[in-house]
Coordinates of C-alpha atoms in Angstrom, one line a residue:
M274 CA 25.4 83.5 -9.2
N275 CA 23.5 81.1 -6.9
K276 CA 24.3 80.7 -3.2
T277 CA 25.9 77.3 -3.7
V278 CA 28.3 78.4 -6.3
T279 CA 29.1 81.6 -4.3
K280 CA 30.0 79.4 -1.3
I281 CA 32.2 77.1 -3.4
A282 CA 34.0 80.2 -4.9
A283 CA 34.6 81.7 -1.5
L284 CA 35.9 78.5 0.0
L285 CA 38.2 77.9 -3.0
F286 CA 39.5 81.4 -2.8
A287 CA 40.2 81.2 1.0
F288 CA 42.0 77.9 0.5
S289 CA 44.2 79.3 -2.3
I290 CA 45.2 82.2 0.0
L291 CA 46.2 79.8 2.8
L292 CA 48.4 77.9 0.3
S293 CA 50.0 81.0 -1.2
G294 CA 51.4 82.7 1.8
C295 CA 53.3 85.8 0.5
S296 CA 54.0 84.5 -2.9
D297 CA 53.0 86.3 -6.1
G298 CA 52.7 83.0 -8.0
R299 CA 55.2 83.7 -10.7
G300 CA 58.5 82.5 -9.3
E301 CA 61.6 83.0 -11.4
V302 CA 61.2 83.9 -15.0
N303 CA 63.0 81.5 -17.3
T304 CA 64.1 82.9 -20.7
E305 CA 66.7 80.3 -21.3
Q306 CA 64.5 77.2 -21.7
N307 CA 65.7 75.2 -24.6
S308 CA 63.3 72.2 -24.9
Q309 CA 61.8 71.6 -28.2
A310 CA 59.0 69.7 -26.5
Y311 CA 56.1 71.5 -24.8
V312 CA 57.0 72.8 -21.3
E313 CA 54.0 73.0 -19.0
D314 CA 53.5 76.3 -17.2
E315 CA 56.3 78.0 -19.3
D316 CA 55.1 77.6 -22.8
Y317 CA 52.4 79.4 -24.8
Q318 CA 49.3 77.3 -24.9
N319 CA 48.9 77.2 -28.7
F320 CA 46.1 74.7 -28.4
L321 CA 43.9 77.6 -27.2
Y322 CA 43.8 80.5 -29.7
P323 CA 44.5 83.6 -27.6
M324 CA 41.4 85.5 -28.8
S325 CA 39.4 82.7 -27.1
A326 CA 40.5 84.3 -23.8
F327 CA 40.8 80.7 -22.3
V328 CA 43.8 79.4 -20.5
K329 CA 44.4 75.9 -19.1
V330 CA 45.6 75.4 -15.5
E331 CA 46.3 72.1 -13.5
N332 CA 42.6 71.3 -12.6
G333 CA 40.6 73.4 -15.0
Y334 CA 40.4 76.5 -17.2
Y335 CA 40.1 80.2 -16.7
F336 CA 38.2 82.3 -19.3
F337 CA 36.7 85.7 -20.0
N338 CA 33.1 86.1 -20.9
R339 CA 31.1 89.4 -20.8
L340 CA 34.1 91.2 -19.2
M341 CA 34.1 88.6 -16.3
L342 CA 36.8 86.2 -15.4
Y343 CA 35.5 82.7 -14.7
Y344 CA 36.9 79.4 -13.6
F345 CA 35.8 76.0 -15.0
D346 CA 36.6 73.2 -12.7
A347 CA 37.4 70.2 -14.9
Q348 CA 36.7 67.7 -12.2
T349 CA 33.3 69.0 -10.9
K350 CA 32.4 70.5 -14.2
E351 CA 31.2 73.6 -12.4
T352 CA 31.8 77.2 -13.6
Y353 CA 31.8 80.4 -11.5
P354 CA 33.2 83.9 -11.4
V355 CA 36.5 84.3 -9.5
C356 CA 34.8 86.6 -6.8
N357 CA 34.5 85.8 -3.1
K358 CA 32.1 88.7 -2.2
P359 CA 28.6 87.8 -1.1
N360 CA 25.8 89.4 -3.1
C361 CA 28.3 91.0 -5.6
D362 CA 26.7 92.0 -8.9
H363 CA 30.0 91.7 -10.8
T364 CA 29.6 95.0 -12.6
T365 CA 32.1 97.4 -10.9
S366 CA 35.8 97.5 -10.4
S367 CA 35.4 96.5 -6.8
C368 CA 34.7 93.0 -8.1
M369 CA 37.9 91.0 -8.6
A370 CA 36.3 89.1 -11.5
F371 CA 35.2 92.2 -13.4
F372 CA 37.6 93.8 -16.0
N373 CA 36.5 97.3 -17.1
I374 CA 37.0 97.8 -20.8
F375 CA 38.1 101.3 -20.1
N376 CA 41.2 99.9 -18.4
F377 CA 41.6 96.4 -19.8
Y378 CA 41.2 94.4 -23.0
P379 CA 39.4 91.2 -21.6
F380 CA 39.1 89.4 -24.9
L381 CA 42.6 88.0 -25.0
M382 CA 44.6 86.3 -22.3
S383 CA 47.8 84.3 -21.9
Y384 CA 49.4 82.2 -19.1
Y385 CA 52.8 81.7 -17.4
K386 CA 53.5 79.9 -14.1
N387 CA 50.3 80.2 -12.2
T388 CA 49.6 83.7 -13.5
L389 CA 47.2 85.1 -16.1
Y390 CA 48.3 88.0 -18.3
V391 CA 46.0 90.6 -19.8
W392 CA 46.5 93.7 -21.8
G393 CA 45.7 97.0 -19.9
W394 CA 46.7 100.7 -19.8
E395 CA 46.8 103.8 -17.7
E396 CA 45.8 107.3 -18.9
D397 CA 48.2 110.1 -18.1
G398 CA 46.5 113.2 -19.5
S399 CA 46.5 112.6 -23.2
V400 CA 49.1 109.8 -23.1
R401 CA 48.1 106.1 -22.7
H402 CA 50.7 103.8 -21.0
N403 CA 50.2 100.3 -22.3
Y404 CA 51.1 97.4 -20.0
I405 CA 50.6 93.7 -19.7
Y406 CA 49.1 93.0 -16.3
S407 CA 49.5 89.9 -14.3
V408 CA 46.7 88.3 -12.4
S409 CA 47.9 86.0 -9.7
L410 CA 45.9 82.8 -9.3
Y411 CA 46.7 82.8 -5.7
D412 CA 44.7 85.9 -4.8
Y413 CA 43.6 87.3 -8.2
K414 CA 45.4 90.6 -7.6
R415 CA 46.4 92.5 -10.6
K416 CA 49.7 94.3 -11.1
K417 CA 51.9 95.5 -13.9
A418 CA 54.0 92.7 -15.4
A419 CA 55.6 94.6 -18.3
F420 CA 55.6 98.0 -19.9
L421 CA 54.9 97.9 -23.7
Y422 CA 54.8 101.4 -25.1
D423 CA 53.1 104.8 -24.9
G424 CA 50.2 105.8 -27.1
T425 CA 47.4 104.1 -29.1
N426 CA 48.3 101.6 -31.8
S427 CA 45.8 101.0 -34.7
G428 CA 47.4 97.6 -35.3
S429 CA 46.4 95.2 -32.6
Y430 CA 46.1 94.3 -28.9
Y431 CA 47.6 90.9 -29.9
F432 CA 50.2 89.3 -27.5
I433 CA 51.3 85.9 -26.3
V434 CA 53.5 84.8 -23.3
H435 CA 56.1 82.2 -24.0
R436 CA 59.1 81.0 -22.0
G437 CA 59.4 84.2 -19.9
Y438 CA 58.8 86.7 -22.7
I439 CA 55.8 88.7 -23.7
Y440 CA 55.6 88.9 -27.5
Y441 CA 53.4 91.7 -29.0
V442 CA 52.6 93.2 -32.4
K443 CA 52.7 96.7 -33.8
N444 CA 51.3 97.2 -37.3
G445 CA 51.6 100.2 -39.5
G446 CA 47.9 100.9 -39.8
T447 CA 45.2 100.3 -42.4
D448 CA 46.4 102.6 -45.2
L449 CA 47.5 100.9 -48.4
K450 CA 51.0 102.2 -48.6
E451 CA 54.5 100.8 -48.1
Q452 CA 55.0 100.2 -44.4
T453 CA 56.7 97.9 -41.9
A454 CA 55.0 95.7 -39.2
Y455 CA 57.0 94.6 -36.2
L456 CA 57.0 91.9 -33.6
Y457 CA 58.5 92.9 -30.3
R458 CA 59.2 91.2 -27.0
V459 CA 59.8 92.2 -23.4
K460 CA 60.8 90.1 -20.4
I461 CA 58.1 89.5 -17.8
G462 CA 58.8 91.8 -14.9
D463 CA 60.3 94.7 -16.9
T464 CA 58.0 97.6 -16.2
S465 CA 60.4 100.4 -16.9
K466 CA 59.0 103.1 -19.2
K467 CA 62.6 104.0 -20.1
R468 CA 63.2 100.7 -21.8
E469 CA 63.7 100.8 -25.5
E470 CA 61.4 98.4 -27.4
E471 CA 63.1 95.2 -28.7
P472 CA 61.9 94.4 -32.3
I473 CA 62.8 90.7 -33.1
Y474 CA 61.1 90.5 -36.4
E475 CA 59.8 92.9 -39.2
F476 CA 57.8 92.5 -42.3
S477 CA 57.5 95.1 -45.1
G478 CA 55.0 95.7 -47.9
I479 CA 52.0 97.6 -49.0
G480 CA 49.6 97.5 -46.1
A481 CA 52.0 95.1 -44.3
S482 CA 50.6 93.3 -41.2
V483 CA 51.9 90.7 -38.7
W484 CA 49.4 88.8 -36.9
N485 CA 48.2 85.4 -35.6
V486 CA 51.3 85.0 -33.5
T487 CA 51.9 81.5 -32.0
A488 CA 54.7 79.6 -30.4
S489 CA 56.0 76.0 -30.2
G490 CA 59.2 75.0 -28.5
N491 CA 62.0 77.3 -29.5
N492 CA 60.1 78.9 -32.2
I493 CA 57.7 81.8 -32.7
I494 CA 55.5 81.6 -35.8
V495 CA 53.8 84.6 -37.4
N496 CA 51.4 85.2 -40.2
N497 CA 52.4 88.0 -42.6
S498 CA 50.1 89.7 -45.1
A499 CA 50.4 92.4 -47.7
Y500 CA 48.9 93.7 -50.9
G501 CA 50.4 93.7 -54.4
D502 CA 49.6 97.3 -55.1
T503 CA 48.1 100.4 -53.5
E504 CA 44.6 99.6 -55.1
G505 CA 44.3 96.5 -52.8
N506 CA 44.9 93.9 -55.4
D507 CA 46.8 90.6 -55.0
Y508 CA 46.5 90.1 -51.3
K509 CA 48.9 87.5 -50.0
N510 CA 49.6 85.6 -46.8
S511 CA 52.7 83.8 -45.7
Y512 CA 54.1 82.3 -42.4
S513 CA 57.5 82.9 -41.0
I514 CA 59.3 81.1 -38.1
I515 CA 61.6 82.8 -35.7
D516 CA 64.1 81.1 -33.4
I517 CA 63.7 82.6 -29.9
H518 CA 67.3 82.3 -29.0
T519 CA 69.1 83.4 -32.3
L520 CA 66.2 85.6 -33.5
K521 CA 66.9 84.3 -37.0
S522 CA 63.8 83.9 -39.2
R523 CA 62.9 82.1 -42.3
E524 CA 59.8 81.7 -44.4
L525 CA 57.9 78.6 -43.3
V526 CA 54.9 78.6 -45.7
E527 CA 54.8 80.8 -48.8
N528 CA 51.1 80.4 -49.5
G529 CA 49.5 81.1 -46.2
N530 CA 45.9 81.3 -47.3
Y531 CA 45.1 78.3 -45.1
S532 CA 45.5 77.3 -41.5
V533 CA 48.8 76.5 -39.8
F534 CA 49.4 74.8 -36.5
A535 CA 52.7 74.2 -34.7
D536 CA 52.7 71.0 -32.6
G537 CA 56.1 70.3 -31.0
N538 CA 58.3 68.9 -33.6
Y539 CA 55.8 69.4 -36.5
V540 CA 53.9 72.1 -38.2
Y541 CA 50.6 71.1 -39.9
Y542 CA 49.3 73.4 -42.7
G543 CA 46.8 73.5 -45.5
K544 CA 48.7 72.9 -48.7
N545 CA 45.5 73.7 -50.5
E546 CA 41.8 73.6 -49.6
N547 CA 41.6 69.9 -49.2
T548 CA 45.1 68.7 -48.4
V549 CA 47.1 68.9 -45.2
Y550 CA 50.9 68.6 -45.1
R551 CA 53.2 68.3 -42.1
I552 CA 56.6 69.9 -41.8
D553 CA 59.3 68.4 -39.7
L554 CA 60.9 71.4 -37.9
A555 CA 64.2 69.6 -37.4
T556 CA 64.8 68.3 -41.0
K557 CA 62.4 70.9 -42.8
E558 CA 61.0 67.9 -44.7
E559 CA 57.4 68.2 -45.9
T560 CA 55.2 65.2 -46.1
F561 CA 51.5 64.5 -46.8
F562 CA 49.4 64.1 -43.6
C563 CA 45.8 63.8 -44.7
D564 CA 42.9 64.8 -47.0
I565 CA 40.1 67.0 -45.6
D566 CA 36.9 68.5 -46.7
G567 CA 38.2 72.0 -46.3
P568 CA 39.6 74.5 -46.0
C569 CA 39.6 74.0 -42.1
Y570 CA 41.1 75.7 -39.1
I571 CA 43.7 73.4 -37.6
S572 CA 44.6 72.6 -33.9
A573 CA 46.0 69.6 -32.0
D574 CA 46.5 68.1 -28.6
C575 CA 48.7 65.2 -27.5
N576 CA 46.4 62.6 -29.0
Y577 CA 44.5 64.1 -32.0
V578 CA 44.6 66.7 -34.8
Y579 CA 41.5 68.7 -35.3
F580 CA 40.1 70.3 -38.5
D581 CA 37.2 72.7 -38.2
N582 CA 35.4 73.5 -41.4
L583 CA 34.1 76.8 -40.0
Q584 CA 36.8 78.4 -42.3
S585 CA 35.1 76.7 -45.2
I586 CA 31.7 78.1 -44.2
Y587 CA 33.1 81.6 -43.8
A588 CA 34.6 81.2 -47.3
G589 CA 31.3 80.2 -48.7
K590 CA 32.5 76.8 -49.8
T591 CA 30.4 74.8 -47.3
D592 CA 26.8 75.3 -46.1
A593 CA 26.5 76.3 -42.4
D594 CA 24.2 73.3 -41.8
N595 CA 27.2 71.0 -42.6
R596 CA 29.4 72.4 -39.8
K597 CA 31.8 69.7 -38.5
I598 CA 35.0 69.4 -36.6
F599 CA 36.9 66.4 -37.9
V600 CA 39.2 64.4 -35.6
Y601 CA 42.3 62.6 -36.8
D602 CA 45.0 60.7 -34.9
K603 CA 48.7 61.7 -35.2
N604 CA 49.2 59.3 -38.0
G605 CA 46.7 61.0 -40.2
K606 CA 43.9 58.4 -39.6
Y607 CA 40.4 59.8 -39.5
I608 CA 38.6 59.0 -36.1
T609 CA 35.3 60.9 -35.9
Y610 CA 33.7 64.3 -36.1
I611 CA 31.9 66.7 -33.7
V612 CA 29.0 69.0 -34.5
P613 CA 28.6 72.1 -32.3
Q614 CA 25.2 73.1 -31.0
S615 CA 24.9 76.0 -33.5
P616 CA 26.6 76.0 -36.9
K617 CA 28.7 79.1 -36.4
D618 CA 29.7 78.7 -32.8
E619 CA 33.5 79.3 -32.3
C620 CA 35.5 76.3 -31.3
Y621 CA 38.4 76.6 -28.9
F622 CA 40.1 73.2 -29.2
G623 CA 41.5 73.0 -25.6
G624 CA 43.9 70.5 -24.1
D625 CA 43.8 66.8 -23.8
D626 CA 40.7 66.9 -21.6
Y627 CA 38.1 69.4 -22.9
M628 CA 37.0 71.3 -26.0
F629 CA 35.2 74.6 -25.7
F630 CA 32.6 76.4 -27.8
K631 CA 31.2 79.9 -27.7
D632 CA 28.0 81.2 -29.3
M633 CA 29.2 84.5 -30.8
G634 CA 25.7 86.0 -30.7
S635 CA 24.2 88.3 -28.1
N636 CA 23.9 85.7 -25.4
S637 CA 27.6 84.8 -25.4
K638 CA 26.8 81.2 -24.3
V639 CA 29.8 79.1 -23.5
Y640 CA 29.8 75.3 -23.4
S641 CA 32.3 72.5 -23.3
F642 CA 32.8 68.9 -24.5
D643 CA 34.6 66.1 -22.6
K644 CA 37.1 64.7 -25.0
S645 CA 37.0 61.3 -23.2
L646 CA 33.7 60.9 -25.0
L647 CA 35.1 61.5 -28.5
T648 CA 34.4 57.9 -29.7
S649 CA 31.3 57.5 -27.5
T650 CA 27.7 57.3 -28.9
D651 CA 26.5 59.1 -25.7
R652 CA 28.0 62.6 -26.3
Q653 CA 26.8 65.5 -24.2
F654 CA 27.8 69.2 -24.1
I655 CA 28.4 70.9 -20.7
D656 CA 26.7 74.2 -20.3
M657 CA 29.1 76.7 -18.7

């Protein structure tokens, strides 16, 4: 990190401490939020896939890369590790920006009320105590935000934070046998190891799995998968929706082989490879939205719906040289497309301001795109 960026980081850190006083940044946990519309600071940021390890804050984004926590300033377009130590090499636990993989899983992150949330654990002899840790954006101190369970789980480190609760998954394993996968939740702040886990949804089948958990308004949406027999034939996906207040669930999409995205009052999903439909969550009515050259991963912000044909490339239906992210307005009208720097760079669609990309090769290069230039002929990526 150069001296200029180090100085900027130190000044920003000092300024945040002055503002924070003795606050831990979280305030009261609100589990009774009933708005169907997106609630800033309380709702899961479903426009940023959690495995991107990006979260949006008021003036920028935090993200993990190579075990380091970085901040991207959306106004200055500068990026730096959240470390205020001069000459720090950012490779030991004494650095507040470094997250050791022997204690944390810094490949997934969520956000709630000026606080980041990361999966971590403590070893007690042969027992692993799994927690979600909070990282205050006032001083970057880490502390236990919720106890999950003891032991290792072959299923997943997958979790999201939504409206005061942490939702996490436990799957039965990789064996092709009849089993049940569960979605649990725990309130932020409940660190008691005596607490019994609260399962709010379960899915059974041969090799059953629950994954790709997302949230929108008063709903959690999960992807279910299972096999037709113990030989691994007839693999099927589906999507279910769970009301966070009543905990009642119903099947949302029976054929879940294509992407699904929940956006406020609507859910967009691939009806087939090249057709996108939209479900009105209030009326449950399904209507045609648009045709795409797919299949595509779907995301949206307040202004646009995005379709990334990387899914088609992975499925062998599109050549990598034809990688595109198609942009449509909320009425299903095609606007434009974006081509990443490299054909298989991951796209993290971002909020209304920026889109992010990551080279999944050995250099882990991260770069961004200013969405205000979507319709401009002078497009430039920002190296982060």
